[in-house]
Coordinates of C-alpha atoms and ligand atoms in Angstrom, one line a residue:
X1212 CA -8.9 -46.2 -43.2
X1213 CA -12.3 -47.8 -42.6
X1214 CA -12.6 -51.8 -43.1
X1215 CA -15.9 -54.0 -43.7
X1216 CA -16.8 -57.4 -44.8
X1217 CA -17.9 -57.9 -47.9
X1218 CA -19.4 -61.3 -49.1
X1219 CA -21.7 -60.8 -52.3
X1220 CA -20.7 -61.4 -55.9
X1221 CA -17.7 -59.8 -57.4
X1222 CA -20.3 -58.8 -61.0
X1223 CA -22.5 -57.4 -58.6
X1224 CA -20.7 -54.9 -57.1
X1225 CA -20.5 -51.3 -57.7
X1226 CA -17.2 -49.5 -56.1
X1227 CA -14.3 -48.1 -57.4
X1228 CA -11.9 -51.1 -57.6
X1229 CA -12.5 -54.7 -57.7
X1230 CA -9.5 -56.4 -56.7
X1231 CA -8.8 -60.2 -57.2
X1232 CA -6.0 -62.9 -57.8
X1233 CA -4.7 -64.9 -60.7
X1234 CA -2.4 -67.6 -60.1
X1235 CA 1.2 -68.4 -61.8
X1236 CA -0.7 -70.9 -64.2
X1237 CA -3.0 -68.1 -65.3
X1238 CA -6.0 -69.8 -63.4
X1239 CA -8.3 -67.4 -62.4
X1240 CA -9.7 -67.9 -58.6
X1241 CA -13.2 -67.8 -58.2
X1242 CA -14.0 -64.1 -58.2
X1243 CA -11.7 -63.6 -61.0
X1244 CA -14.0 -66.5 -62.9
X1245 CA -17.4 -64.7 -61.9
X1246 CA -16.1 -61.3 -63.2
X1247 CA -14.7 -63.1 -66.7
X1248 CA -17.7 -65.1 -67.4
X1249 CA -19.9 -61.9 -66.7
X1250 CA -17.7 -59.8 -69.2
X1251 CA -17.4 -62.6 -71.7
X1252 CA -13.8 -63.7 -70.8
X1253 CA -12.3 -60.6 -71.2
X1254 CA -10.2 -61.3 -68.2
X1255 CA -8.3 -64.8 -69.9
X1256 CA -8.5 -63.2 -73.2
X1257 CA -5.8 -60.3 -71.6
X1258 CA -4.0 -63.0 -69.6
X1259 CA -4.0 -64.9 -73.0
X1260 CA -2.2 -62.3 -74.4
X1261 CA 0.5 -62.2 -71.7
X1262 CA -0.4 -59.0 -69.6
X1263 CA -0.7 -60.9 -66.8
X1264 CA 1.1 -64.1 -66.1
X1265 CA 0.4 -64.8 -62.3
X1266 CA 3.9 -63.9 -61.5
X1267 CA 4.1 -63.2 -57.7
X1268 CA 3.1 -59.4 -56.7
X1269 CA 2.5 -58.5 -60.3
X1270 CA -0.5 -56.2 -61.0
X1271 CA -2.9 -55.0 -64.1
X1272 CA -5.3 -52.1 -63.3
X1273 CA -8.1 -52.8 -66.1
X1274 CA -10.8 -50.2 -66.5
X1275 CA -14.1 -50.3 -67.7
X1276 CA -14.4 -54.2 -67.8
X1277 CA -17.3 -55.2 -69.8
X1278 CA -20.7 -55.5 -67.7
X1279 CA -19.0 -55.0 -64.4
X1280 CA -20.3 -52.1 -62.7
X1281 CA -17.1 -51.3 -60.9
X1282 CA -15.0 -48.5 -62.3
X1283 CA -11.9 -51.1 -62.1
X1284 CA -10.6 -54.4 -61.9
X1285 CA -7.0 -54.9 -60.6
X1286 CA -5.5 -58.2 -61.1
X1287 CA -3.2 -59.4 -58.9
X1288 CA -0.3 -61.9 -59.3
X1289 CA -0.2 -64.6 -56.8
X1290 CA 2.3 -67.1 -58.0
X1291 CA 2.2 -70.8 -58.2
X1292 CA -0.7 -72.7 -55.6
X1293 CA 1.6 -75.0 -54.0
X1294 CA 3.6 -72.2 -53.3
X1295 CA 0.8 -69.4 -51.5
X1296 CA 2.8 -69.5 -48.2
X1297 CA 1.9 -66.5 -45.8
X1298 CA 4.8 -64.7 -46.8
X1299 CA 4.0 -64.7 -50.4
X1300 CA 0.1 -64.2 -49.5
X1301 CA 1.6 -61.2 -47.6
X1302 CA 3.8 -59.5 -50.6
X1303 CA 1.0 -60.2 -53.0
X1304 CA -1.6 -58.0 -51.0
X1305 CA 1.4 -55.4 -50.2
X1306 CA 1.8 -55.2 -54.3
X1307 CA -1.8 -54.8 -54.7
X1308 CA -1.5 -51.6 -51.5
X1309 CA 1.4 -49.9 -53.5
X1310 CA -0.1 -50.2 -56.7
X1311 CA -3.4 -48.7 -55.8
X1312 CA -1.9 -46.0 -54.0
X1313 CA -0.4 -44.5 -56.5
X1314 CA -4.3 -44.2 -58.5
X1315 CA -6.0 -42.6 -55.9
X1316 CA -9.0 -44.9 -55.6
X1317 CA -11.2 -43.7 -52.6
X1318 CA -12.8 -47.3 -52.0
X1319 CA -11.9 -50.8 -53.2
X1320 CA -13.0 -54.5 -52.2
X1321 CA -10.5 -57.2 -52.3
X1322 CA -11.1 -60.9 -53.4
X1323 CA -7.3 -62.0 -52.4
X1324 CA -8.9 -63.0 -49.4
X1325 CA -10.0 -66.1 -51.0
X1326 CA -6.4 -67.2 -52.3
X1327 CA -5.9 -70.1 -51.3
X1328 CA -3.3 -69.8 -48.7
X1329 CA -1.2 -73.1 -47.3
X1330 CA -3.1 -73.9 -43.9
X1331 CA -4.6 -70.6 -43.2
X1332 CA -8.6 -69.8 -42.9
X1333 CA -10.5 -67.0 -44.2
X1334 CA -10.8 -65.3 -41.0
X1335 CA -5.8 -65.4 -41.2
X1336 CA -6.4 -64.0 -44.6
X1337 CA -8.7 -61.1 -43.6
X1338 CA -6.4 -60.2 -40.5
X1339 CA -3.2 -60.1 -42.5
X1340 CA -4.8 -57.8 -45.5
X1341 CA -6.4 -55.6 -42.9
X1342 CA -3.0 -55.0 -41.3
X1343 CA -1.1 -55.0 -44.7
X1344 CA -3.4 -52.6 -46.4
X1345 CA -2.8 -50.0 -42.7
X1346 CA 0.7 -50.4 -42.6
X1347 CA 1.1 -49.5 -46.5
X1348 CA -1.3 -46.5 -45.3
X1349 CA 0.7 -45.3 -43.0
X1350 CA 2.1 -41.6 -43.0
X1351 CA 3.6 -39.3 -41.2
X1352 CA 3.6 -35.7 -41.9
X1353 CA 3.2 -34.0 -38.6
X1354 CA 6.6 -32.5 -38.7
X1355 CA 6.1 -31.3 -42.3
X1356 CA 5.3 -27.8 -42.9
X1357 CA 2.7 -28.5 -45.7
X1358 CA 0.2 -31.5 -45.9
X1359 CA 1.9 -34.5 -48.3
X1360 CA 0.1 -34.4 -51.0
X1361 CA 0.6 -38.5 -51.7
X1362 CA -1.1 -39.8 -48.8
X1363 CA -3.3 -42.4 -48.3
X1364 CA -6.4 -41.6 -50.9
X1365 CA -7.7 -45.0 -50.0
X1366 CA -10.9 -44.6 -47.4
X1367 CA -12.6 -47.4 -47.5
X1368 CA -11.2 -51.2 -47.9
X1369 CA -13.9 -54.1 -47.8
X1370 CA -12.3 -57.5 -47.7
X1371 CA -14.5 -60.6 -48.8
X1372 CA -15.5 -63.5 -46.5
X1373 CA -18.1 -66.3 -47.8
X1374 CA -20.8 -66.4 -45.8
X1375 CA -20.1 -69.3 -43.7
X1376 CA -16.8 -67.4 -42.5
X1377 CA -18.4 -64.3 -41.9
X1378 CA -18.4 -64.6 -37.6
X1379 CA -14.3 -65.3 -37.5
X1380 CA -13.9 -62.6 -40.2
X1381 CA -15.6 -60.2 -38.6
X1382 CA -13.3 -61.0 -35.4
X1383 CA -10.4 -61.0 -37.2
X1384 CA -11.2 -57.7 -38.9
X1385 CA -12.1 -56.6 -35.6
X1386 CA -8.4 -57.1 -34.2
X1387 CA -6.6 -56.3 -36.9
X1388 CA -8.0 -52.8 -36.9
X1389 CA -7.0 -52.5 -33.4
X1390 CA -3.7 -53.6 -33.6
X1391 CA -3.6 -51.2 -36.9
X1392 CA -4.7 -48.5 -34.6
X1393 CA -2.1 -49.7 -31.7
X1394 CA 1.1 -49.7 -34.1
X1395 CA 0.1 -46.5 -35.5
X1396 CA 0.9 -45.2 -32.2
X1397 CA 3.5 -46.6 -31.6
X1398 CA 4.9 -46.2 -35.1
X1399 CA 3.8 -42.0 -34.5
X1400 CA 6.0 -42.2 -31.0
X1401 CA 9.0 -43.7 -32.8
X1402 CA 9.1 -41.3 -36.1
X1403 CA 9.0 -38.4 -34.0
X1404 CA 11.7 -36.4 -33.3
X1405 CA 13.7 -36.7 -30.0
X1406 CA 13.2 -32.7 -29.2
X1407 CA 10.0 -33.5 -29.2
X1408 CA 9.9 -37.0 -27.7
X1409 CA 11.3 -36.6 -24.4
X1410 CA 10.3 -38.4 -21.3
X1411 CA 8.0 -35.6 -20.5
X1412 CA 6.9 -36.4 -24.0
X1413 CA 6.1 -39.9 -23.1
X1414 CA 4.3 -39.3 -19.8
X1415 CA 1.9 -37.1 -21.4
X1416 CA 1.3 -39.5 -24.2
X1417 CA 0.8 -42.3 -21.2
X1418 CA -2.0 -39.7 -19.5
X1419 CA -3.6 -39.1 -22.4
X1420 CA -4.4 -42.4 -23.1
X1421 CA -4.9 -43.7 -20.2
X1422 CA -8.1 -41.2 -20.4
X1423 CA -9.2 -41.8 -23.8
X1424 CA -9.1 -45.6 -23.0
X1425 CA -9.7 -45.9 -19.2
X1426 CA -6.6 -47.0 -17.4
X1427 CA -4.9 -46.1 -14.7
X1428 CA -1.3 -43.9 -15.0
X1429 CA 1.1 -43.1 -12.3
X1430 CA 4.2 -41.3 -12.9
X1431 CA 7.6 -41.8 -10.5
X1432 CA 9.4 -38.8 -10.7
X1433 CA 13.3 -38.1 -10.2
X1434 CA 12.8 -37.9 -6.2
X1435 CA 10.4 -40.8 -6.4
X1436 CA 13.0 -43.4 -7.9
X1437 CA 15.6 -41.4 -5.4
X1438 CA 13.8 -42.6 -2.4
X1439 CA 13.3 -46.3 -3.9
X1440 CA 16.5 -46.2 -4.6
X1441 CA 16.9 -46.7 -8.3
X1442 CA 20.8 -46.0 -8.5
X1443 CA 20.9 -47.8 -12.0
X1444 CA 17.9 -45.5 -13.9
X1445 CA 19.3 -42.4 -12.5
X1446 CA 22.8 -42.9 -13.2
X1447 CA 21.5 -43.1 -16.9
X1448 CA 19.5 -40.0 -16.4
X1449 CA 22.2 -38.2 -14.8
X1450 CA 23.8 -37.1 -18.1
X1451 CA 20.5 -35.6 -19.3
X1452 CA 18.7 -32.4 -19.2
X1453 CA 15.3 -33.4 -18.9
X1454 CA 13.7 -35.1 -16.2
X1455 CA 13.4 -39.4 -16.5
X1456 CA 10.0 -40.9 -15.7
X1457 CA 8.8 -44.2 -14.7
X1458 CA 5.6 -44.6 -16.3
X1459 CA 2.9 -47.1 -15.0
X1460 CA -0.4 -47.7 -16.9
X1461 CA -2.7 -50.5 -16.1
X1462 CA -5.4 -52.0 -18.1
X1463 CA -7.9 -54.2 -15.7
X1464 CA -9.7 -56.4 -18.2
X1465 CA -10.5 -59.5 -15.6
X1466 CA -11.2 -60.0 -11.6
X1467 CA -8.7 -57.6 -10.0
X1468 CA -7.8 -61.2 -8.5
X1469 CA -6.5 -62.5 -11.4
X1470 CA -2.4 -62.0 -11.9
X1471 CA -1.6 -59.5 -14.7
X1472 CA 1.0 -59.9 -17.5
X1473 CA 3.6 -56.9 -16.8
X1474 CA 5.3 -55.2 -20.2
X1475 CA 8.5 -53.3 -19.5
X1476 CA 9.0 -51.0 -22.6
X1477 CA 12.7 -49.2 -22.6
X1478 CA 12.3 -45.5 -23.1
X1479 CA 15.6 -44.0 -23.9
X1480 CA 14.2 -41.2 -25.9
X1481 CA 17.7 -40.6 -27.5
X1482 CA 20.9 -42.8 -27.0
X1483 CA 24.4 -40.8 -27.8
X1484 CA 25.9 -43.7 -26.0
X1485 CA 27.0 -41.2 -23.0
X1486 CA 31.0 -40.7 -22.5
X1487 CA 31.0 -44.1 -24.5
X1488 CA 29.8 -41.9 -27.3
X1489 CA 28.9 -43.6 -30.2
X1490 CA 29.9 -42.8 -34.1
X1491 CA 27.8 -40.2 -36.0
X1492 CA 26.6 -42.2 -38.6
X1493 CA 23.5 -42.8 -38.7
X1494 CA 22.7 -41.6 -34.7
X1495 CA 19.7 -40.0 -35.7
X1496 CA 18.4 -43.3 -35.4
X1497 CA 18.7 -43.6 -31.5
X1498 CA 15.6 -41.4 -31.3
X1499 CA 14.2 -44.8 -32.2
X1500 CA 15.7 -46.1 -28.7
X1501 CA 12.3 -46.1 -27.2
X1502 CA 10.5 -48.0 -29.5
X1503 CA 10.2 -51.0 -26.8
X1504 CA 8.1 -48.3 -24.6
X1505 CA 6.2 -47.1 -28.0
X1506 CA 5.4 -50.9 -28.3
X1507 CA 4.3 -50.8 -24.8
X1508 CA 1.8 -48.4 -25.4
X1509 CA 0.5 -49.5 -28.4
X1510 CA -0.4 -52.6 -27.5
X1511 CA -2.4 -51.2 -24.4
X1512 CA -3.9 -49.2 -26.8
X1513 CA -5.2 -52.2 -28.8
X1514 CA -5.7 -54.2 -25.7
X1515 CA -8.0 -51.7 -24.1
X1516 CA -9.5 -51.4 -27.5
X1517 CA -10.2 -55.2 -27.9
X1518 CA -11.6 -55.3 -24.5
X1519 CA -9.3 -58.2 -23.6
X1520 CA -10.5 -60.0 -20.9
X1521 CA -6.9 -59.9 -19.2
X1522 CA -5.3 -57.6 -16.7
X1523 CA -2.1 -55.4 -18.3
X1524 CA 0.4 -53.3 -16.5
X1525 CA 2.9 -50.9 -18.6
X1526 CA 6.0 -50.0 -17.1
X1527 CA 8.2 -47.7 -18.8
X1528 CA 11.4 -46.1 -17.7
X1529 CA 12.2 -43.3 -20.1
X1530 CA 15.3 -41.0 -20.0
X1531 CA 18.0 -39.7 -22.4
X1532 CA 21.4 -41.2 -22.5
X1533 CA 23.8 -38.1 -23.1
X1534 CA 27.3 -37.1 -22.4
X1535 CA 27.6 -34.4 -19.7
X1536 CA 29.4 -32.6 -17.3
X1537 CA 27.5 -34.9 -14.8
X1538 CA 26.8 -38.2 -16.7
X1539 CA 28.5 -41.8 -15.7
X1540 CA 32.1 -42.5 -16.7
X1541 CA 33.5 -45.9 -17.2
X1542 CA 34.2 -47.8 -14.4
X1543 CA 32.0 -45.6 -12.0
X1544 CA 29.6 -48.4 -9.8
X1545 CA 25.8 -47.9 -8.9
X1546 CA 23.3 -49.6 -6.8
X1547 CA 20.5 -51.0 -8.7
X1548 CA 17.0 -51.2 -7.1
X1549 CA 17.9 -54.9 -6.3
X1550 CA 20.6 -53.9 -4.4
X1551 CA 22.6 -55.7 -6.4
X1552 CA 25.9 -53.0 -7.7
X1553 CA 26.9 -52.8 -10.9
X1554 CA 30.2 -51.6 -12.5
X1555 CA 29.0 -49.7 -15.7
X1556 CA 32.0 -50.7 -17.7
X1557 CA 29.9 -49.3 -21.1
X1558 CA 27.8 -46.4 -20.3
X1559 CA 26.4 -47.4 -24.2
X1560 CA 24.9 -50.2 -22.8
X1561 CA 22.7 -48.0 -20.8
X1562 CA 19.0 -49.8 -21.6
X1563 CA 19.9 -52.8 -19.6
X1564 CA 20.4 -50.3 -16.9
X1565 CA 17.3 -48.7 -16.7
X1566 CA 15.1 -51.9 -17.1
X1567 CA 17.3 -53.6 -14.7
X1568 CA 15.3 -51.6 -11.8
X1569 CA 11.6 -51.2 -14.1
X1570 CA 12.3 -55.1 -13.8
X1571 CA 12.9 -55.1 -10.5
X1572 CA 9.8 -52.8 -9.3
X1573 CA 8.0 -55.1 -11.6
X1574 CA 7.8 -58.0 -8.5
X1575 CA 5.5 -55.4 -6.6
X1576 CA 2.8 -56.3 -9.6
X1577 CA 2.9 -59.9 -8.4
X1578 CA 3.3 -60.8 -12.0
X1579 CA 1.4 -64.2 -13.9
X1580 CA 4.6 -63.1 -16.7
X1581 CA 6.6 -60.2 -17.2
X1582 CA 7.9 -59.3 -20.5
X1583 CA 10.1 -56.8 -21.3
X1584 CA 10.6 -55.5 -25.3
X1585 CA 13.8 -53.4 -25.9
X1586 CA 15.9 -51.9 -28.9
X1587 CA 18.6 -53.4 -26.9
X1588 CA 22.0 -54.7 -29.1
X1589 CA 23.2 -53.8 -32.1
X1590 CA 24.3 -57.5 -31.8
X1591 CA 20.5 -59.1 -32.2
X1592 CA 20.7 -56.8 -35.6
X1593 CA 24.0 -58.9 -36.7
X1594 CA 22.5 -62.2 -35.2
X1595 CA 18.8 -62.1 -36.9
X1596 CA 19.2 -59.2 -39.2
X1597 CA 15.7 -57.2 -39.5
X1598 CA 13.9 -60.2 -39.6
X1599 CA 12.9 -61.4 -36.1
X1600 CA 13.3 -60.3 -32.9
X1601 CA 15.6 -62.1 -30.4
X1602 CA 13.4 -63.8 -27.9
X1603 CA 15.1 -64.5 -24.5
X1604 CA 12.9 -66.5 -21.7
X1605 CA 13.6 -68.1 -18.4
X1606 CA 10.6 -70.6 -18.9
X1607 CA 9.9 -72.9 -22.2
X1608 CA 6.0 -72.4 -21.9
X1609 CA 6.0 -68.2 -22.2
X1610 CA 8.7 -68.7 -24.7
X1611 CA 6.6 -70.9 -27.0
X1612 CA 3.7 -68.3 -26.8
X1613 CA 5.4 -65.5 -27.5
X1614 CA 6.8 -67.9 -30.6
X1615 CA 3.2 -68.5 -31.7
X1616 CA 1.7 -65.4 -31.3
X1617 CA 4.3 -64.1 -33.8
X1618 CA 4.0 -66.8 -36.2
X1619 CA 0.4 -66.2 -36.4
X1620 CA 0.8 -62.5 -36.7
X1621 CA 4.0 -62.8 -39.2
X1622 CA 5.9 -60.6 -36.7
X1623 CA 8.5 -63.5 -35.8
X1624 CA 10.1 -63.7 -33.1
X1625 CA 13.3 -66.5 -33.2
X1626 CA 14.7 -68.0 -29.6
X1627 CA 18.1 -67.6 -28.4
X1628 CA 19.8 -69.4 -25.7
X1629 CA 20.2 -68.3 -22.0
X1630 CA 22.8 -71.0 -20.7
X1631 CA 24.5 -70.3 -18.0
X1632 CA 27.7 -70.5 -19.7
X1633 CA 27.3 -67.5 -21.2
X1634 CA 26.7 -65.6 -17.6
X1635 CA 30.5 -65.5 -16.9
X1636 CA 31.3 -62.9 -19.6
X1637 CA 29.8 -60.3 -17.0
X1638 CA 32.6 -60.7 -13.9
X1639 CA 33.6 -57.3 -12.3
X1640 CA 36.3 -56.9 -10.1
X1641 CA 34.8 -53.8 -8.6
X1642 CA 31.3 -54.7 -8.0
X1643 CA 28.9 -57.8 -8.1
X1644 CA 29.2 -57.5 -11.7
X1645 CA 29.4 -55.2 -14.9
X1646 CA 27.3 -53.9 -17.5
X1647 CA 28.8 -55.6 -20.7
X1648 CA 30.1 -58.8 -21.5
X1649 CA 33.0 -58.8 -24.4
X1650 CA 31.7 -59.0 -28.3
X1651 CA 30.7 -62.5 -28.9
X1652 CA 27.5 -63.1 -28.2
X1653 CA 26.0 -59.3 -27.5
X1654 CA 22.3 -60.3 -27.5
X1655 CA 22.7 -63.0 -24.9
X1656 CA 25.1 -61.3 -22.3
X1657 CA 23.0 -58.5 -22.8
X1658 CA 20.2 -60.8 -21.9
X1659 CA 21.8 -62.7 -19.3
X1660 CA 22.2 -59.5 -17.2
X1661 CA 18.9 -58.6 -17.0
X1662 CA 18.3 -62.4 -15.8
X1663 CA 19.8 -61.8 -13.1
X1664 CA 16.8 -59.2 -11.8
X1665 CA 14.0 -61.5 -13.3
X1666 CA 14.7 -64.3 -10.6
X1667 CA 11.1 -64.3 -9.1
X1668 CA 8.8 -64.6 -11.7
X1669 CA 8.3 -66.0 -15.2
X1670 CA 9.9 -63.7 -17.7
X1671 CA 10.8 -63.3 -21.4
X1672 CA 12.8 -60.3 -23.4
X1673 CA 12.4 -59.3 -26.8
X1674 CA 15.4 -57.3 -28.5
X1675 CA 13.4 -55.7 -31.1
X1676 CA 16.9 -54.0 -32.0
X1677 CA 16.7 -55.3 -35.9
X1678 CA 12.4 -55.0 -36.6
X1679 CA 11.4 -51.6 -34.7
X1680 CA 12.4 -49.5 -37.6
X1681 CA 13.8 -49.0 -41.2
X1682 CA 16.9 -47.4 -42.2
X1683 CA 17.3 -46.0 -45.5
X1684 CA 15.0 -44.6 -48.2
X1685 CA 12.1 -46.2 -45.8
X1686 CA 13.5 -45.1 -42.6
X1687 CA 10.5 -45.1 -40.1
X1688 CA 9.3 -47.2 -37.5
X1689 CA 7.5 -50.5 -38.1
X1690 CA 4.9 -50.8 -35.2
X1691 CA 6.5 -54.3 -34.0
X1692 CA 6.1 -56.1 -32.0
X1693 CA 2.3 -54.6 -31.3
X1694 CA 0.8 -57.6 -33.6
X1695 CA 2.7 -60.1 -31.6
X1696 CA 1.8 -58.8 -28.3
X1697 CA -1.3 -58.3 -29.1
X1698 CA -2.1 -61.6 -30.4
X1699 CA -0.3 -62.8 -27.2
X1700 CA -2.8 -61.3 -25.1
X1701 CA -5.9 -62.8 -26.9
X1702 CA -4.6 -65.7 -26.7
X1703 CA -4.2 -66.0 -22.5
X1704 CA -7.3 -64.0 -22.7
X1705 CA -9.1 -66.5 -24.4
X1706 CA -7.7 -69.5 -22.7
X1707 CA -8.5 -67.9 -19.1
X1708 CA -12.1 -68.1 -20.1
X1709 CA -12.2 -71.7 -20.4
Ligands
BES2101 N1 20.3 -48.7 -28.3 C1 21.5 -49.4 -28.5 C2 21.3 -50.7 -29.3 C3 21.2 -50.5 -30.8 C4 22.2 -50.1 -31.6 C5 20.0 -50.8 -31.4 C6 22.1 -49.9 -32.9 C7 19.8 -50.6 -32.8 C8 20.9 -50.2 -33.5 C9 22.0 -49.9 -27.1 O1 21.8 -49.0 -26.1 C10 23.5 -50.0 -27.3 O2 24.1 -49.0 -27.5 N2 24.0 -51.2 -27.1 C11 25.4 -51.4 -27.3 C12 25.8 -52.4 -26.2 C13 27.3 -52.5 -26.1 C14 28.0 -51.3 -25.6 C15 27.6 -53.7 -25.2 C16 25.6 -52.0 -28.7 O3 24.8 -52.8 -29.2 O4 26.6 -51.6 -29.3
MN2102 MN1 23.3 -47.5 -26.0
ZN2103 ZN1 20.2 -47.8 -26.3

C-alpha cells in the first residue's frame, strides 16, 4: 500500500472514500463539519436520526453525499473526548481498516488523524494509522495454490496533516512505512512453514538482504561453531537434520568508531521440545519459535531503510530442536562458549541454549547494548498474556528505553524483576548449573540464565513468547517487536547527533 499526506479541505477532495470521526456526543470533528455544512447537514441530519451515535469503532459508509465530490464518506465512531486514549484512537482506525476492506475501495484519505487524541501530536496520529492501516493489509497467500481473492483492494491511503504539522508527518509517515515494510518481513518469516523455513532458509533470507539493503552477512557453519567451541548451540542442533547457522548481519549507519547496538534474534525454526517432547496440541505453532530472529531482521530491514544514523549488528543462531537418534537427553552436560557447563535438565528449554553462546560471541562486537528478543517461556504467556512482552535488563537506563520506545509505538513492553533471589532455582549437581529452574517464575529463571553470559556489557531480553503471533481463527504472526525496536533505534540515533 502507498501512503501520502494529505492537508487540503475534506469538500474539496475527489477520491473514492473520505473518511472522518464523529464523537460519542455526535459532535462532528472538523472535517466531518466542512463536509456537512458543504452538503447542507446531511451528515447531523443521519446522526439525528441515530445511524450513527459515536459509539467507539462504529462505522456508516454513506454514498453519494450531497456536493462532495468523493464517491464516499465513512463515518467513523470515536467514542467520548475525554476518553480518545491511544488504544481507543487505535481500535477506531482498525474499525475504519476492516470496514473498508470488505468494499473494495482502491484509494481513501482519512481525517481521524485530527481526532483529538489525549497527549499525542499529529505527526503520533499519522504513525499509528500508517501502521494500523499495513497491519490490517497484511496477507499471506504464498503457500496457497490460488491467489485470495479478498486481499487488500486498498492501494492508496492519504492520511491528513494541517499544514503546520506537515514536516513531523511527513517523518512520521516516513517511519511508519518502514517499520510496515520491516514487520512484513518478519511477519512473512514467521507464517511460513517450517519445511520451508529452515536455517538454510534463514541464511538465505539474511544474504538477500543484506544485498538489497547494503549490509554485511557472515554465516558460521556447523564446523565454524565446532572450532569456537559452541557446545551449547550444537547440542541443540544435534537432534536435527538440517545444518544450524549463526547468522551475522551488520548495518554501519555512523563512524565505524562508534559502538553498535547488538540484536540476538533466537532462530529455532521448529521446537518439538526434543526427547522432552512436547504435547501435540497446537505444535504447529513452534514454527513460530524464530520469530525473535524474524524480528531481528525486520528491524534491520527498517533500520537500513530509515537510514539510521546508528551502527546494528544481527546475530542469529537458528537450528531445529527435534528428537533423534542423536539429540540431547536429560541430564546429558555441555560446554557453552563461556566455558561455563551446563546440565540440560530440559532439553525443551533449548532457546536459552543457543542464545547462551550468540550472547556470548556477542562481547567480540564490543557492544554500546546488546539485546536479545526470544519466543522464550510459555510462562511470559501466563505472566503478561498476549499483551506485552516480558522485558528483562541488567541496567535501569536500557530498560527504561526499551519501555518508551514501546509505549510510543503501542508495542508494550512490561518489566520484570532479575533479583538475585531468583538465580538459585538453577543449582546442578552435575555441572556449574542447569538449564531450568522449577515452575514458579518461568520467565525470570529463564532470564536469570542467560544473565549469567551477559556479565560484560549492558543487556536487556525481550520474551516475545505471548505478542509474536496469534493463535486461533487469526493465527499468524504479528510483526512485534519490529515497531519497538525500531523506534528504539531512532531514538539513540537521534540523541547521538546531539
Ligand atoms: N519455544 C518455547 C516457549 C513457548 C512455548 C513459546 C509456548 C510460546 C508458546 C520454549 O522453547 C520452551 O519450550 N520453553 C519451555 C521451558 C521449560 C521447559 C522450562 C516452556 O515454556 O514450557
Ligand atoms: Mn522449547
Ligand atoms: Zn523454543
Amino acid at each position: 500500500m502507498e501512503f501520502s499526506i494529505n492537508s487540503t479541505g475534506p469538500e474539496k477532495s475527489r477520491g473514492a472514500c473520505l473518511i472522518v470521526g464523529v464523537l460519542q456526543s455526535r459532535e462532528l470533528t472538523a472535517a466531518g463539519n466542512a463536509i456537512d455544512r458543504a452538503s447542507g447537514g446531511y451528515l447531523r441530519a443521519i446522526m439525528a436520526r441515530g445511524d450513527m451515535d459515536g459509539k467507539l469503532g462504529a462505522t456508516l459508509m454513506l454514498h453519494n453525499v450531497p456536493n462532495i465530490a468523493a464517491e464516499r464518506v465513512m463515518l467513523v465512531g470515536l467514542g467520548s473526548a475525554d476518553e480518545l486514549d491511544d488504544r481507543r484512537y487505535r481500535g477506531a482506525t482498525r474499525a475504519a481498516m476492516h470496514a473498508l476492506a470488505a468494499t473494495g475501495t482502491a484509494g481513501a484519505l482519512s481525517w481521524l488523524t485530527e481526532a483529538p487524541v489525549r497527549r499525542r501530536d499529529g505527526a503520533w496520529k499519522v504513525m499509528h494509522a500508517a501502521a494500523i492501516a499495513a497491519d490490517s493489509d497484511y496477507r499471506f497467500t504464498r503457500m496457497k495454490s490460488k491467489a485470495d481473492d479478498c486481499a487488500g483492494a486498498l492501494k492508496k491511503l492519504e492520511l491528513h496533516a494541517g499544514e503546520r504539522a506537515l514536516d513531523g508527518a511527513r517523518k512520521a509517515l516516513r517511519q511508519a512505512a518502514a517499520v510496515a515494510h520491516g514487520a512484513a518481513l518478519t511477519k512473512d518469516l514467521g507464517n511460513l512453514p517450517s519445511n520451508v523455513c529452515t536455517p538454510s532458509y534463514l541464511a538465505a533470507e539474511a544474504r538477500a538482504l543484506a544485498k538489497s539493503h547494503k549490509l554485511t552477512v557472515q554465516v558460521l557453519e556447523k564446523k565454524d561453531m565446532e572450532k569456537l567451541g559452541m557446545g551449547a548451540l550444537l547440542a541443540v542442533a544435534q537432534g536435527s537434520a538440517e545444518p544450524p547457522k549463526l547468522i551475522s548481519l551488520q548495518y554501519r549507519g555512523a563512524a565505524k568508531s562508534q559502538a553498535p547496538v547488538v540484536l540476538v534474534g533466537k532462530g529455532v525454526t521448529f521446537d518439538t521440545g526434543g526427547i522432552s517432547l512436547k504435547p501435540p496440541a497446537e505444535m504447529d505453532e513452534m514454527k513460530y519459535d524464530m520469530c525473535g530472529a524474524a524480528s531481528v531482521l525486520g528491524t534491520l530491514r527498517a533500520v537500513a531503510e530509515l537510514k539510521l544514523r546508528i551502527n546494528v549488528v544481527g546475530l542469529i543462531p537458528t537450528t531445529e530442536n527435534m528428537p533423534g537418534g542423536r539429540a540431547i537427553k536429560p541430564g546429558d552436560v555441555v560446554k557453552t562458549l563461556s566455558g561455563q557447563t551446563v546440565e540440560i535438565l530440559n532439553t525443551d528449554a533449548e532457546g536459552r541454549l543457543i542464545l547462551c553462546d550468540a550472547l556470548t560471541y556477542a562481547e567480540r562486537f564490543k557492544p554500546a547494548a546488546v539485546i536479545d528478543i526470544a519466543t522464550l517461556t510459555g510462562a511470559c504467556v501466563i505472566a503478561l498474556g498476549h499483551v506485552a512482552a516480558g522485558l528483562f535488563a541488567n541496567d535501569d537506563a536500557l530498560a527504561r528505553e526499551l519501555l518508551a520506545a514501546g509505549e510510543t509505538t503501542f508495542d508494550r513492553a512490561w518489566h520484570m524483576p532479575l533479583w538475585e533471589d531468583y538465580q538459585d532455582s538453577l543449582g546442578s549437581n552435575f555441572a556449574d548449573f542447569a538449564n531450568i529452574g522449577g515452575r514458579p517464575a518461568g520467565s525470570i529463571t529463564a532470564a536469570c540464565y542467560l544473565s549469567r553470559f551477559t556479565k560484560n556489557y549492558k543487556w536487556a531480553h525481550l520474551d516475545i513468547a505471548g505478542v509474536a503471533w496469534k493463535s486461533g481463527k487469526e493465527k499468524g504472526a504479528t510483526g512485534r517487536p519490529v515497531p519497538l525496536l525500531t523506534q528504539f533505534l531512532a531514538n539513540r540515533a537521534a540523541n547521538h547527533r546531539r
